[in-house]
Amino acid sequence: MNLEEQIEKIVRSHGAEFYDTETVHENDQTIYRVYITKEGGVDLDTCAEISNDLSPLLDVHPPVSGNYFLEVSSPGIERTLKKPRHFQSAVGERVKLKIAGGEKLRGVLESADETGIVVKNKEGQQRFDYPQILKARTYYDWN
């Protein structure tokens, strides 16, 4: 079982779903983030409980070299989409895409399967296979 599978097992034991991880460097510190989702939303208590359960695992199997801080949180309303399951869970939401070749577009994610997505915008429906998508994230129209 790889590290992500072990993390997923711990997250699920708390009634939440594992979304993704990322490692960032902020203010000369390394932060290892574990993103989770949960029906009804993610609360601070759930994040703290999962963090407490993940700490011993990550002490034995460090996710990065050197010192780091562990953060457990929701991916947020505007979140990065990387894996097919991320896109599938975001069907019906607004997305921003950067496509191979430099094209950028916004639209509503109409559908997603194991090979790609369909986005609808003012130009109509467009299908993109995952390898064509360089960056993708949901966005909220704050107006």
Tab-separated table of C-alpha atoms in Angstrom:
chain	number	residue	atom	x	y	z
A	1	MET	CA	0.000	0.000	0.000
A	2	ASN	CA	1.523	3.340	-1.033
A	3	LEU	CA	1.441	6.482	1.117
A	4	GLU	CA	-1.608	8.010	-0.605
A	5	GLU	CA	-3.560	4.779	-0.085
A	6	GLN	CA	-2.631	4.802	3.603
A	7	ILE	CA	-3.674	8.452	3.899
A	8	GLU	CA	-6.954	7.677	2.136
A	9	LYS	CA	-7.656	4.823	4.579
A	10	ILE	CA	-7.175	7.116	7.582
A	11	VAL	CA	-9.293	9.897	6.039
A	12	ARG	CA	-12.129	7.451	5.263
A	13	SER	CA	-12.049	6.144	8.840
A	14	HIS	CA	-13.268	9.621	9.842
A	15	GLY	CA	-16.177	9.608	7.369
A	16	ALA	CA	-14.427	11.915	4.918
A	17	GLU	CA	-13.029	11.459	1.407
A	18	PHE	CA	-9.394	11.963	0.436
A	19	TYR	CA	-9.141	14.612	-2.305
A	20	ASP	CA	-5.433	15.265	-2.919
A	21	THR	CA	-2.114	16.353	-1.445
A	22	GLU	CA	0.295	19.134	-2.270
A	23	THR	CA	3.639	20.312	-1.002
A	24	VAL	CA	4.245	24.064	-0.943
A	25	HIS	CA	6.991	26.334	0.300
A	26	GLU	CA	5.815	29.475	2.110
A	27	ASN	CA	7.908	31.846	4.242
A	28	ASP	CA	10.918	29.495	4.208
A	29	GLN	CA	8.748	26.623	5.472
A	30	THR	CA	7.624	23.439	3.772
A	31	ILE	CA	3.942	22.607	4.145
A	32	TYR	CA	2.474	19.221	3.264
A	33	ARG	CA	-1.253	19.664	2.696
A	34	VAL	CA	-3.808	16.890	2.733
A	35	TYR	CA	-7.127	17.935	1.231
A	36	ILE	CA	-10.343	16.212	2.273
A	37	THR	CA	-14.020	16.518	1.407
A	38	LYS	CA	-17.064	15.457	3.365
A	39	GLU	CA	-20.798	15.397	2.770
A	40	GLY	CA	-22.149	18.550	4.402
A	41	GLY	CA	-18.707	20.179	4.456
A	42	VAL	CA	-15.424	19.826	6.282
A	43	ASP	CA	-15.205	21.141	9.853
A	44	LEU	CA	-12.214	22.024	12.004
A	45	ASP	CA	-12.717	19.074	14.379
A	46	THR	CA	-12.560	16.564	11.517
A	47	CYS	CA	-9.379	18.196	10.175
A	48	ALA	CA	-7.769	18.075	13.639
A	49	GLU	CA	-8.730	14.422	14.204
A	50	ILE	CA	-7.385	13.359	10.810
A	51	SER	CA	-4.208	15.374	11.366
A	52	ASN	CA	-3.659	13.638	14.722
A	53	ASP	CA	-4.096	10.221	13.079
A	54	LEU	CA	-1.882	11.061	10.098
A	55	SER	CA	1.030	12.408	12.160
A	56	PRO	CA	2.340	9.012	13.386
A	57	LEU	CA	2.108	7.559	9.850
A	58	LEU	CA	3.988	10.516	8.360
A	59	ASP	CA	6.612	10.333	11.128
A	60	VAL	CA	7.431	6.801	9.927
A	61	HIS	CA	6.890	7.519	6.201
A	62	PRO	CA	7.774	11.196	5.659
A	63	PRO	CA	6.062	12.647	2.551
A	64	VAL	CA	8.939	15.086	1.945
A	65	SER	CA	12.570	15.298	2.968
A	66	GLY	CA	13.469	17.614	5.830
A	67	ASN	CA	11.182	19.422	8.229
A	68	TYR	CA	7.623	20.246	7.228
A	69	PHE	CA	4.274	21.248	8.671
A	70	LEU	CA	1.175	19.094	8.111
A	71	GLU	CA	-2.088	20.816	7.205
A	72	VAL	CA	-5.405	19.039	6.705
A	73	SER	CA	-8.165	21.092	5.086
A	74	SER	CA	-10.896	21.307	2.497
A	75	PRO	CA	-9.747	22.004	-1.081
A	76	GLY	CA	-12.133	24.991	-1.010
A	77	ILE	CA	-14.819	26.284	-3.327
A	78	GLU	CA	-12.196	27.208	-5.926
A	79	ARG	CA	-10.100	24.063	-6.171
A	80	THR	CA	-7.591	22.486	-8.511
A	81	LEU	CA	-8.817	19.634	-10.688
A	82	LYS	CA	-6.188	17.023	-11.569
A	83	LYS	CA	-7.641	13.526	-11.491
A	84	PRO	CA	-10.667	12.162	-13.352
A	85	ARG	CA	-12.532	11.821	-10.039
A	86	HIS	CA	-11.910	15.537	-9.324
A	87	PHE	CA	-13.542	16.471	-12.633
A	88	GLN	CA	-16.377	13.991	-12.097
A	89	SER	CA	-17.177	15.487	-8.694
A	90	ALA	CA	-17.221	19.003	-10.211
A	91	VAL	CA	-19.775	18.350	-12.980
A	92	GLY	CA	-22.162	21.314	-13.119
A	93	GLU	CA	-19.615	23.793	-11.716
A	94	ARG	CA	-17.812	26.640	-13.452
A	95	VAL	CA	-14.254	25.793	-14.510
A	96	LYS	CA	-11.199	27.609	-15.864
A	97	LEU	CA	-8.948	25.606	-18.162
A	98	LYS	CA	-5.544	26.075	-19.722
A	99	ILE	CA	-5.265	23.825	-22.763
A	100	ALA	CA	-2.104	22.597	-24.505
A	101	GLY	CA	-1.231	25.183	-27.142
A	102	GLY	CA	-1.940	28.085	-24.792
A	103	GLU	CA	-5.719	28.394	-25.119
A	104	LYS	CA	-7.518	29.490	-21.945
A	105	LEU	CA	-11.232	29.137	-21.498
A	106	ARG	CA	-14.028	29.258	-18.962
A	107	GLY	CA	-17.275	27.398	-18.961
A	108	VAL	CA	-19.504	24.962	-17.134
A	109	LEU	CA	-18.256	21.408	-16.752
A	110	GLU	CA	-20.992	19.413	-18.484
A	111	SER	CA	-19.567	15.920	-18.066
A	112	ALA	CA	-16.438	13.986	-17.173
A	113	ASP	CA	-15.433	10.379	-17.705
A	114	GLU	CA	-12.208	8.386	-17.438
A	115	THR	CA	-10.721	9.885	-20.627
A	116	GLY	CA	-11.819	13.521	-20.679
A	117	ILE	CA	-14.375	16.253	-20.134
A	118	VAL	CA	-17.004	18.313	-21.925
A	119	VAL	CA	-17.195	22.045	-21.194
A	120	LYS	CA	-20.026	24.297	-22.335
A	121	ASN	CA	-19.477	28.017	-22.887
A	122	LYS	CA	-20.616	30.709	-25.317
A	123	GLU	CA	-18.845	28.867	-28.181
A	124	GLY	CA	-20.881	25.732	-27.436
A	125	GLN	CA	-19.716	22.367	-26.137
A	126	GLN	CA	-16.083	21.365	-26.383
A	127	ARG	CA	-14.504	18.063	-25.444
A	128	PHE	CA	-10.968	17.794	-24.088
A	129	ASP	CA	-8.992	14.680	-23.254
A	130	TYR	CA	-7.108	14.860	-19.960
A	131	PRO	CA	-3.644	14.994	-21.585
A	132	GLN	CA	-4.720	18.227	-23.360
A	133	ILE	CA	-5.540	19.949	-20.046
A	134	LEU	CA	-2.490	21.684	-18.573
A	135	LYS	CA	-4.344	23.345	-15.678
A	136	ALA	CA	-7.893	23.225	-14.431
A	137	ARG	CA	-9.728	24.619	-11.466
A	138	THR	CA	-13.237	25.421	-10.382
A	139	TYR	CA	-14.155	29.050	-9.836
A	140	TYR	CA	-16.954	30.892	-8.161
A	141	ASP	CA	-18.618	33.919	-9.728
A	142	TRP	CA	-18.509	36.355	-6.801
A	143	ASN	CA	-20.708	38.940	-8.583
